[in-house]
XYZ file of C-alpha atoms in Angstrom:
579
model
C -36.781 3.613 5.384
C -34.754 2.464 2.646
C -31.434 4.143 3.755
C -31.915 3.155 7.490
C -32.184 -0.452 6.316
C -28.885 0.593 4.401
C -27.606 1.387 7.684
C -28.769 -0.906 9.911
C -27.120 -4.027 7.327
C -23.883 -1.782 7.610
C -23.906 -1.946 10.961
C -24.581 -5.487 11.268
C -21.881 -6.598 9.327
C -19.206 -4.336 11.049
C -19.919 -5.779 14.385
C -19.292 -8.927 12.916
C -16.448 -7.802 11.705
C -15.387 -6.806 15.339
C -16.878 -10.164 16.967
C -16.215 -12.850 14.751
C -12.888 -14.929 15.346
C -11.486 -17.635 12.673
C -10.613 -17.207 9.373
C -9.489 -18.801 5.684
C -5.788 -17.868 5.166
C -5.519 -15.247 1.450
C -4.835 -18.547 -1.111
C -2.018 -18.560 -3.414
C -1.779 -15.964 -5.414
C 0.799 -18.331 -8.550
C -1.506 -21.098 -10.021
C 0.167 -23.427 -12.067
C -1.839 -26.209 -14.406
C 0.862 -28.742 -13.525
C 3.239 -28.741 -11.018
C 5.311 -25.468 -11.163
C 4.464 -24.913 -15.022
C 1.934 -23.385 -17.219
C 1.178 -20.620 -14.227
C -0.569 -16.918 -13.900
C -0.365 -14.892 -11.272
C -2.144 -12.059 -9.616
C -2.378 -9.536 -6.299
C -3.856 -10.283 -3.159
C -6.847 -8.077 -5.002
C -6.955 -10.269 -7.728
C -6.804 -7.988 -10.378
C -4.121 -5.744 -11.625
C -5.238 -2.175 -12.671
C -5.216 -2.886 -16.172
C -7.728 -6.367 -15.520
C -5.014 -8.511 -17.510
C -4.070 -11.786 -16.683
C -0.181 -12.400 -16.284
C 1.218 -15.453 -17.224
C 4.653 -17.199 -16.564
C 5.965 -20.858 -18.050
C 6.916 -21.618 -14.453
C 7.761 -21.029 -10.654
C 11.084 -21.863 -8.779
C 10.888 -22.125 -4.723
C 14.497 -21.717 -3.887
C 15.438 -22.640 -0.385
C 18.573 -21.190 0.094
C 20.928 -18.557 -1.817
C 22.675 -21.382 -3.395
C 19.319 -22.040 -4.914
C 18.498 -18.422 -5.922
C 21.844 -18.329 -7.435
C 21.598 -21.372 -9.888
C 17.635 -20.716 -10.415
C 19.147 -17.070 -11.580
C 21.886 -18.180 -13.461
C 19.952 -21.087 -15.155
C 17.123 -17.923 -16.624
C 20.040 -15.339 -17.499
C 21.586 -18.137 -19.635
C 18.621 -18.860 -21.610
C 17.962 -15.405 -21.388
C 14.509 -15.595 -20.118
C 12.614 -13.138 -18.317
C 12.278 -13.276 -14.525
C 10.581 -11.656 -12.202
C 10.249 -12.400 -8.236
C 6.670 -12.958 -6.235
C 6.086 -12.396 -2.520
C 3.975 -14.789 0.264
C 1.098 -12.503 -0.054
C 1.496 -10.175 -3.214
C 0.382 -6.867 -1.721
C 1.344 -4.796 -4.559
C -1.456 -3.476 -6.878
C 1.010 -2.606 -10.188
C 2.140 -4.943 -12.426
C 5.085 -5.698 -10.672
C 5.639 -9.108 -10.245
C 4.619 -9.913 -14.175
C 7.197 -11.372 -16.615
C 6.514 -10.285 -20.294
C 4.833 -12.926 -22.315
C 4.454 -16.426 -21.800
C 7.631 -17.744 -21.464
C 9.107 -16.276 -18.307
C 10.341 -17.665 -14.900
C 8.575 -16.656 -11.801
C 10.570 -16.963 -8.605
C 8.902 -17.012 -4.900
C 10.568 -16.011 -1.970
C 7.765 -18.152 -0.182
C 10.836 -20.399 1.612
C 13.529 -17.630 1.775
C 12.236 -17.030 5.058
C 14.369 -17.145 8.360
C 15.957 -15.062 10.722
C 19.786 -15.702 9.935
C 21.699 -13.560 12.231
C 20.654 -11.230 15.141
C 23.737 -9.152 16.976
C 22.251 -7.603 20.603
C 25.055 -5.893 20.908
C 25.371 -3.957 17.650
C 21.793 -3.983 17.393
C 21.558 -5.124 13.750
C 19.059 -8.148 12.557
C 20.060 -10.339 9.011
C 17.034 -12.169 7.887
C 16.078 -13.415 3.891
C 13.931 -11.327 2.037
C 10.694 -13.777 2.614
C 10.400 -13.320 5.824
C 7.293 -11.263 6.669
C 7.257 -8.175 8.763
C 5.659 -9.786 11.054
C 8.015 -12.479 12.124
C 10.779 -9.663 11.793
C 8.709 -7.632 14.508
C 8.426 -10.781 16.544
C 12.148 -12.403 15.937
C 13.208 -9.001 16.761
C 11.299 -8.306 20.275
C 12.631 -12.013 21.960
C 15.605 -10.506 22.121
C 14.646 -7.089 23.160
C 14.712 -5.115 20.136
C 12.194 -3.115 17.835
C 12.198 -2.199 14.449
C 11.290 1.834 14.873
C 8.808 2.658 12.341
C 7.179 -0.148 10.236
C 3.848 -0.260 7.542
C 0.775 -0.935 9.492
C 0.035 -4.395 7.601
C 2.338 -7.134 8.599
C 1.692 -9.128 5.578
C 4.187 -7.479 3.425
C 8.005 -9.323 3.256
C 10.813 -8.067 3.659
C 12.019 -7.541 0.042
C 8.718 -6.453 -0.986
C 8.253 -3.620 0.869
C 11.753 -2.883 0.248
C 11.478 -3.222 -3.442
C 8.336 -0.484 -2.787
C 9.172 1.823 -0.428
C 6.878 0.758 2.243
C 6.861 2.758 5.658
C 5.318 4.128 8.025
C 5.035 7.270 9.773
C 7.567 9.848 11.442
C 9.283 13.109 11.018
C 11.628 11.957 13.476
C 15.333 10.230 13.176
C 15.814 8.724 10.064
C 12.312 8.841 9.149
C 9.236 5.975 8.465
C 10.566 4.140 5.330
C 12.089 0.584 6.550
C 14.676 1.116 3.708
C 16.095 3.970 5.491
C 17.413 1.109 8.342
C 18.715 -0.992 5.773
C 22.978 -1.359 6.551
C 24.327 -3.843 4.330
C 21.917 -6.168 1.300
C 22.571 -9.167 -1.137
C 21.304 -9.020 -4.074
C 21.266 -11.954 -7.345
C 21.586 -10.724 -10.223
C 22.199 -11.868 -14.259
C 25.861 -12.489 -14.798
C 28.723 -12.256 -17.236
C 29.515 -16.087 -18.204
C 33.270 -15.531 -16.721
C 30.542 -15.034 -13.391
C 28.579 -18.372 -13.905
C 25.629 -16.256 -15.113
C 24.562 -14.629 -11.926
C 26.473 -12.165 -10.031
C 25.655 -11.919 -6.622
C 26.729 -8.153 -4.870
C 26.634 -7.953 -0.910
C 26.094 -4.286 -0.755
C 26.742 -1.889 2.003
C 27.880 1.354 3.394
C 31.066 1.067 1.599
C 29.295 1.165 -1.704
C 26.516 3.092 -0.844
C 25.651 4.505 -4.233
C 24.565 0.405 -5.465
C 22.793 0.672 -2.379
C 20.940 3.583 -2.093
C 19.702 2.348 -5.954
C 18.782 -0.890 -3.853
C 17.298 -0.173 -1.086
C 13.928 0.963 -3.447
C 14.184 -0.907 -6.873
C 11.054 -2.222 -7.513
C 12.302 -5.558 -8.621
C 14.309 -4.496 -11.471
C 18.074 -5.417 -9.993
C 17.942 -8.564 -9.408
C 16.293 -10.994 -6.225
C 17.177 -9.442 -2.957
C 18.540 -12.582 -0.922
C 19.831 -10.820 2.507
C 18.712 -7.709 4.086
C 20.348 -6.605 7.636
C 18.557 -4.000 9.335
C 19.711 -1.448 11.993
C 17.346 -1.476 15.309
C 16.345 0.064 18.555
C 16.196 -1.001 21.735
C 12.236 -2.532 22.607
C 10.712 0.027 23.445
C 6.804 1.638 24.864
C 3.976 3.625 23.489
C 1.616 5.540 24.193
C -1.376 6.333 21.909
C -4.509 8.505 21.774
C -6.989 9.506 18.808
C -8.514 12.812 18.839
C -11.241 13.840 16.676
C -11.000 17.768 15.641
C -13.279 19.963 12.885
C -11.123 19.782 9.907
C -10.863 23.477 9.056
C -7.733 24.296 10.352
C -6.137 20.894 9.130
C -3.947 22.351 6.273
C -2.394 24.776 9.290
C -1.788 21.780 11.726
C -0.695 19.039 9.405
C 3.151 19.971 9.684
C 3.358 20.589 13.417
C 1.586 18.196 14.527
C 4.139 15.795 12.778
C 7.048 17.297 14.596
C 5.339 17.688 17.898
C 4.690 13.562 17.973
C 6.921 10.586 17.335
C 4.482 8.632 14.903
C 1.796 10.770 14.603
C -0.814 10.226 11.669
C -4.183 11.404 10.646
C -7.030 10.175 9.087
C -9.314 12.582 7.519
C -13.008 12.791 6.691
C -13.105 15.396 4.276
C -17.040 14.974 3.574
C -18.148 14.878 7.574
C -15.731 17.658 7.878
C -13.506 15.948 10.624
C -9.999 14.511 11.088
C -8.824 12.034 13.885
C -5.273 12.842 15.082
C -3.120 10.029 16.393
C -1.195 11.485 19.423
C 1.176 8.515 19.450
C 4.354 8.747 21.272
C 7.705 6.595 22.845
C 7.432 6.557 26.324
C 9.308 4.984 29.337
C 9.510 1.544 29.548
C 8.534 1.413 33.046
C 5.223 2.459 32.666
C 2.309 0.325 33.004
C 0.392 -0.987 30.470
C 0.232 -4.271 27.620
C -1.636 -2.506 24.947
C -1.953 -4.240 21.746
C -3.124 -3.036 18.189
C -5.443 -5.832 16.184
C -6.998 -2.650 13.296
C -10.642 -3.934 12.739
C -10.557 -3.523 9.228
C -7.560 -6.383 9.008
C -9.441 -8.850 10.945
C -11.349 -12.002 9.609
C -14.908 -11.366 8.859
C -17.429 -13.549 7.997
C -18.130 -13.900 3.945
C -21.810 -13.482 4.068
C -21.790 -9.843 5.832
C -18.718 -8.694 3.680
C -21.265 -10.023 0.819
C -24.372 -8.094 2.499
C -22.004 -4.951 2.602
C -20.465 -4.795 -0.842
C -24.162 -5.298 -2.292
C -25.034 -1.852 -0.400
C -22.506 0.032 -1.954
C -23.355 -1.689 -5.152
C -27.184 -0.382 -5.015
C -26.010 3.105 -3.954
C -23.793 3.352 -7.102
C -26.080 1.879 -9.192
C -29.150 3.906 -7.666
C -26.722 7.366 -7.484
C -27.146 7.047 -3.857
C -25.058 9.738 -2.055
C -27.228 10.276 1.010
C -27.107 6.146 1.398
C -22.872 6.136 1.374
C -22.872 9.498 3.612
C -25.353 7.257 5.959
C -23.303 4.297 6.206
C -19.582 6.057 6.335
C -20.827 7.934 9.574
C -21.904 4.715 10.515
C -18.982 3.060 9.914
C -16.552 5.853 11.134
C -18.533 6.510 14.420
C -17.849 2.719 14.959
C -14.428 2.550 14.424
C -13.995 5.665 16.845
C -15.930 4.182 19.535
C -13.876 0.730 19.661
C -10.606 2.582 19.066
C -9.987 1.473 15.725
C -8.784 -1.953 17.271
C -6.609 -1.079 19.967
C -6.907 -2.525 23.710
C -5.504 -1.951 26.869
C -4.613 -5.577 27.578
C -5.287 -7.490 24.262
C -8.692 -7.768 25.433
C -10.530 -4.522 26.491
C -10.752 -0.965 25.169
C -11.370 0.548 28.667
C -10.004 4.587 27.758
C -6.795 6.645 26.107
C -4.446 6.489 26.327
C -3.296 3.032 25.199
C 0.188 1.642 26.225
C 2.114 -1.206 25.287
C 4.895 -2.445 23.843
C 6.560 -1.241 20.136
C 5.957 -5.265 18.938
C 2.524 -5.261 19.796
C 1.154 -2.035 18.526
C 3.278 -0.886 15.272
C 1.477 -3.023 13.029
C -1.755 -5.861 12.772
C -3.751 -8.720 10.359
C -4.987 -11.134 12.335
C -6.907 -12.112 9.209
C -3.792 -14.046 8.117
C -3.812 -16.142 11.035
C -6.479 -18.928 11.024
C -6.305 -22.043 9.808
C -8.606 -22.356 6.578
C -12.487 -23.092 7.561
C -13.793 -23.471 3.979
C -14.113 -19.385 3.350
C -16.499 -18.902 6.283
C -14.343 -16.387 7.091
C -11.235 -14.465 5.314
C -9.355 -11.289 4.569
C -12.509 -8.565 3.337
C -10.497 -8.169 0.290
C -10.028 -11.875 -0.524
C -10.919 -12.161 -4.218
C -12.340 -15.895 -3.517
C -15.469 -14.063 -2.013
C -18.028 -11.351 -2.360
C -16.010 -8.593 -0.988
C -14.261 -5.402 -0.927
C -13.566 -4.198 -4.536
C -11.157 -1.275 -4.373
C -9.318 1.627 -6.328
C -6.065 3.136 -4.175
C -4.571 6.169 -4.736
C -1.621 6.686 -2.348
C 0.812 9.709 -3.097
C 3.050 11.944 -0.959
C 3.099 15.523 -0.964
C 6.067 17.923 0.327
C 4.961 19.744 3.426
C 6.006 22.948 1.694
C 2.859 22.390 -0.486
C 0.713 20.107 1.337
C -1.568 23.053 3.302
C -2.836 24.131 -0.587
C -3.507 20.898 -1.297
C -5.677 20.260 1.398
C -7.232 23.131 0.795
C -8.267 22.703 -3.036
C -9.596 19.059 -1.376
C -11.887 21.189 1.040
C -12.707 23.674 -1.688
C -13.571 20.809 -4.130
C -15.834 19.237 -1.200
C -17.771 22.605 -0.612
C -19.451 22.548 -4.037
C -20.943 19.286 -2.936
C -20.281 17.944 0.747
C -21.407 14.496 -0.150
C -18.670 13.981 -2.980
C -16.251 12.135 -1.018
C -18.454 10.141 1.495
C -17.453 6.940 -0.634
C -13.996 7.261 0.898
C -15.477 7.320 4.338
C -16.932 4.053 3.766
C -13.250 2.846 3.451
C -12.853 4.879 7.115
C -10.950 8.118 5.152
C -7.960 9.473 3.887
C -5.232 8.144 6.384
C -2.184 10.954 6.478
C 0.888 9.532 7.198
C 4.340 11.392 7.292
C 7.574 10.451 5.666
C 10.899 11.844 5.240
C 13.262 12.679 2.638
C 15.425 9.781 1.966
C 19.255 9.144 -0.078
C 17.424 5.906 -1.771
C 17.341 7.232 -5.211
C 13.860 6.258 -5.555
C 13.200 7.208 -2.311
C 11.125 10.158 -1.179
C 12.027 13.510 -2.197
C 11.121 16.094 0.368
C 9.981 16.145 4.335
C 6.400 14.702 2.993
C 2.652 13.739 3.883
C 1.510 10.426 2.275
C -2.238 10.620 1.417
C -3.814 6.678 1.167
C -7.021 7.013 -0.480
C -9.665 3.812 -0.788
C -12.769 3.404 -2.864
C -15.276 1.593 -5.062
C -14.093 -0.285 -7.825
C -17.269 -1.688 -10.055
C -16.955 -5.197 -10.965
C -17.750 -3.858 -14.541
C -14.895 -1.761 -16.354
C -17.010 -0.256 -18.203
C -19.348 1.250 -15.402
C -18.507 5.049 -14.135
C -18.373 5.475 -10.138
C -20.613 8.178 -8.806
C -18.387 11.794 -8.223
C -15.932 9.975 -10.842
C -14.740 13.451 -11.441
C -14.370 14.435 -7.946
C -11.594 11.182 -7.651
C -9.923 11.944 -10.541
C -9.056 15.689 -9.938
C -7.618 14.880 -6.504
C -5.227 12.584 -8.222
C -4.542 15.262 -10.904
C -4.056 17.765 -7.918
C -1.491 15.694 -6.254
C 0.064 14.552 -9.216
C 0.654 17.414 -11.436
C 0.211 20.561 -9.371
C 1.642 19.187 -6.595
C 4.675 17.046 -7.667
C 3.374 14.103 -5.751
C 5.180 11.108 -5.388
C 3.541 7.663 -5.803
C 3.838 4.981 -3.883
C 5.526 2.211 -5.743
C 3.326 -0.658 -4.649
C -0.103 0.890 -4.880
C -1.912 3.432 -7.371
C -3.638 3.036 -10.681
C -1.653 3.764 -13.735
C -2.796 7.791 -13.942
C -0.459 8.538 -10.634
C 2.442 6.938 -12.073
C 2.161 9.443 -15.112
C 5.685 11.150 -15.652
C 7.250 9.619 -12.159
C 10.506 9.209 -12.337
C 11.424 13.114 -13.994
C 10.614 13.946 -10.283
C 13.425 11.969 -8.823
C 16.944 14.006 -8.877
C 18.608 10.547 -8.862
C 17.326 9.162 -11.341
C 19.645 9.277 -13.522
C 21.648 7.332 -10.710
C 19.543 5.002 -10.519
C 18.975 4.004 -14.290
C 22.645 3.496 -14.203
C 23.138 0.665 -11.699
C 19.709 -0.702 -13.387
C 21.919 -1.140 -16.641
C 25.384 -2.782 -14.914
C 22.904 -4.888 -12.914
C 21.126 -6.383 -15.696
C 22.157 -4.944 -19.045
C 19.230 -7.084 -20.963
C 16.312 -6.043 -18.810
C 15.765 -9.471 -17.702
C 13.913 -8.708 -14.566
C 12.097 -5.638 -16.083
C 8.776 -5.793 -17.793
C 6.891 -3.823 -20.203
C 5.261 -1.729 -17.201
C 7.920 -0.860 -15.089
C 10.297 0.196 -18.362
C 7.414 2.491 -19.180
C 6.806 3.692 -15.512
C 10.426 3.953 -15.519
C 10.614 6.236 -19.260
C 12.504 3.527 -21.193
C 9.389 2.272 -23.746
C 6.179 4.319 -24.341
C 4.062 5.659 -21.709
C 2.632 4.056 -18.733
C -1.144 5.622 -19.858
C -3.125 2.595 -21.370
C -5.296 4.764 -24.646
C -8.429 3.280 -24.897
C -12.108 3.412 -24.867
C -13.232 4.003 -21.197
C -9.740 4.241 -20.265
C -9.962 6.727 -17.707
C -12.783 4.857 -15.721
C -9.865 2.392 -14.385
C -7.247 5.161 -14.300
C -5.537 3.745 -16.583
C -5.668 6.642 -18.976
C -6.276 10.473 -18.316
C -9.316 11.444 -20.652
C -8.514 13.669 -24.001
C -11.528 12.901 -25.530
C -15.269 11.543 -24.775
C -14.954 7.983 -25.295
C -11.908 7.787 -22.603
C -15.236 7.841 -20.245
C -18.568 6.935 -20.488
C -20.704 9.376 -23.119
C -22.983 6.430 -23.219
C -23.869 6.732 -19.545
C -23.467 10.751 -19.488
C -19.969 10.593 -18.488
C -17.915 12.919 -20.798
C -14.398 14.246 -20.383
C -14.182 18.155 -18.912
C -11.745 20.297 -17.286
C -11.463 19.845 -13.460
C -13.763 22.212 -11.287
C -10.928 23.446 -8.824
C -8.247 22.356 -11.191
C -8.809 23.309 -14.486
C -5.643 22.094 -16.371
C -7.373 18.426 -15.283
C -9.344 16.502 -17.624
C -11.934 14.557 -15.869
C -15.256 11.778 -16.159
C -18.188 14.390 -15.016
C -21.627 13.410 -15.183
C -23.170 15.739 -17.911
């Protein structure tokens, strides 16, 4: 009784989810104590990995690149530290945190129009503010398409460019939106014989400052202008198929090659994978298809409340059965309204779905309402009593990626319910990427793994199959050479990063003519970068945030029964098991 009311208070709250229309816009992530000054600043989550609270002396809202230019030139003269914040601030590092006190935050809130669009050449110049959604919709009014784009629309321009956002292909130049980039501006700290800010309009004729560019994660400089190389507008076609996942290491790789934007989402614990069968098709066919992903819609507060106190009772009560219960629940759900897609923008009437490129590449309508007093908002919106979430999002080469998936299954055969808790955040979604010349780009011909679940309100509390989590990270990270992704992870994936980029070296090198005193670096990226001390935060229950991977007992929870042990599948891990 107690796990079908479990499941029947899951279910209510997804189909209001599905229903409910309306929402409160994500607030501002900078809050300042007087206007523009004494300001912190967080993520979209609110709350970095590490739980700290950044802090800034003030904001600047430059309005045009004259702006930028004297608001850069004004910091590198005093020599203060700068860093640059986003609309929404999707990025879960420490990225957008000046060191101390004293530094200058700079928004690209109203760097945000479309500057210059050429049909013929098929190339689109917008400021780095502008979201990917009004890129996506600038672009189709004139009959052209950005090819492969992430799947949330809330991300700018210069942030995902700054992180390597993308989205998924084999095919052409691949799913990173950095790979389309043809020519950049970027502000940076100047000489005083350059007024203190040098600005460098990069492009293929000094492609080595731009392939360091393209993926810099902040530490160059402000990225004013970005012009972008597009396709003509053009259809899809989609269809989800649901498979047994025990031939999934052997099809991963194919299946990528056999279908333009293929992905998969896996559900390692029910044993399944869905396989997006997603293709370009001819423009002529019928169909207005559009994309609106459930889980990026506006839900009401109260069921993302009634939701998130489930999954608190089945942590707290060690509940596996309850968050296998409520993952099929939510899964079988998902699959049976199509994850959000319609035929017409209405209706889910059957596969497959066409429409146009603009209207199904990406979604999150949750952005989109005017503000009714947090009735509604974003299910991660930190205002409310929502989702609370850990992501670990790596890439793996394909040359590697079948053995990984396999020591996954093997590690879910000694206990089947181990990674249910992912389910309830609808999987593991498998998205393919391609080797890139951005020297912070990816490596190999890859499959990204994005992997969602629980994060306990209290640091100090272990998750349930804690040790299960941590060894897949280990897995990718350190067996496998994975990659992270820039923007998202805990600390433990960033462990050793940059040794695994060949350009490197490269890179480091424009960092230092760019901006020789580090102004727009912080303590964490020099560390995730190998310039000061290690990017692993030592300290009592350090590993239960991932901010640390355990050496010794107290890294856990010994308290609680957690202690650190060698990895079950991996045993060159060191993991939180329950003893």
């Amino acid at each position: 009784m107690e796990i079908f009311q479990r499941v029947l208070l899951s279910a209510s709250c997804l189909l209001l989810a599905v229903f409910l229309v309306g929402c409160s816009p994500p607030e501002n992530h900078i809050k300042c104590s007087s206007t523009n000054t004494k300001c912190t600043i967080t993520n979209s989550y609110g709350t970095f990995p590490d739980r700290s609270i950044c802090r800034a002396a003030n904001v600047a809202y430059p309005t045009t690149e004259e702006e930028l230019i004297s608001i850069v030139a004004a910091a590198t003269r005093a020599e203060r530290k700068v860093k640059v914040a986003t609309r929404y601030s999707h990025s879960i590092p420490k990225l957008v945190c000046p060191d101390g006190q004293n530094g200058l935050l700079i928004s690209t809130d109203y760097l945000n129009r479309t500057l210059e669009i050429d049909v013929q050449s098929m190339t689109m110049s917008v400021e780095s503010g502008v979201t990917l959604r009004q890129l996506i919709n600038e672009a189709a009014k004139v009959g052209l398409a950005l090819p492969y784009s992430p799947y949330w629309w809330g991300v700018t321009i210069g942030g995902l460019l700054s992180t390597g956002a993308h989205g998924s292909t084999l095919w052409g130049k691949g799913s990173a939106v950095h790979d389309y980039v043809v020519a950049l501006t970027i502000v940076s700290p100047g000489r005083p014989e350059d007024g203190y800010a040098k600005v460098r309009r990069l492009n293929e004729s000094n492609s080595a400052e731009l392939d360091a560019a393209k993926v810099s994660l902040g530490v160059l400089g402000v990225i004013s202008k970005v012009t972008l190389q597009l396709q003509p507008l053009f259809k899809r076609s989609i269809s989800y198929v649901v498979k047994e996942d025990a031939d999934l290491g052997d099809q991963v790789a194919s299946f990528g090659r056999q279908h333009e934007f293929a992905d998969i989402t896996w559900y390692p614990s029910q044993g399944k994978a869905v396989y997006r069968i997603d293709d370009r098709i001819s423009s002529n066919t019928s169909g207005n298809g559009l994309y609106d992903y459930i889980p990026f819609r506006s839900t009401l507060s109260l069921g993302l409340a009634a939701v998130r106190a489930t999954e608190d009772a089945q942590e707290s009560l060690k509940d596996p059965d309850g968050k296998c219960a409520s993952a099929k629940l939510i899964t079988s759900t998902l699959k049976n309204l199509a994850y959000g897609l319609t035929n017409n923008g209405i209706f889910f009437t059957g596969y497959p779905i066409v429409g146009y490129q603009n209207r199904l590449q990406s979604s999150g309508t949750c952005l989109d309402s005017p503000e009714d007093a947090l009735i509604t908002a974003c299910p991660w919106d930190s205002r409310i009593k929502g989702e609370y979430f850990f992501q670990a999002t790596f890439s793996i080469s394909l040359s590697v990626v079948k053995s990984f998936i396999q020591d996954v299954q093997n590690l879910v055969k000694l206990d089947p319910r181990a990674l249910c808790g992912l389910e309830q955040y609808n999987g593991i979604l498998m998205r393919y990427v391609k080797a890139s010349s951005a020297y912070l780009g990816k490596e190999d011909d890859a499959l990204d793994f994005d992997i969602t679940f629980y994060r306990n309100k209290d640091p100090t509390k272990p998750r349930l199959y804690e040790d299960i989590l941590e060894e897949i990270e280990q897995l990718a990270v350190f067996k496998y050479g994975g990659l992270p992704h820039w923007g998202k992870n805990r600390n433990l994936v960033f462990t050793g990063a940059l040794k695994k980029y060949k350009n490197a070296g490269a890179f480091l090198r424009v960092k230092e003519m760019y901006d020789p005193l580090g102004l727009f670096s912080n303590e964490w990226t020099d560390q995730v970068l190998g310039l000061k001390g290690d990017v692993n935060i030592i300290k009592e229950g350090c590993a239960l945030e991932g901010l640390c991977i355990c050496s010794q007992d107290i890294h856990c929870a010994p308290s609680k029964g957690y202690l650190c042990r060698p990895g079950k599948i991996y045993q060159e891990a060191r993991v939180c098991a329950h003893v």
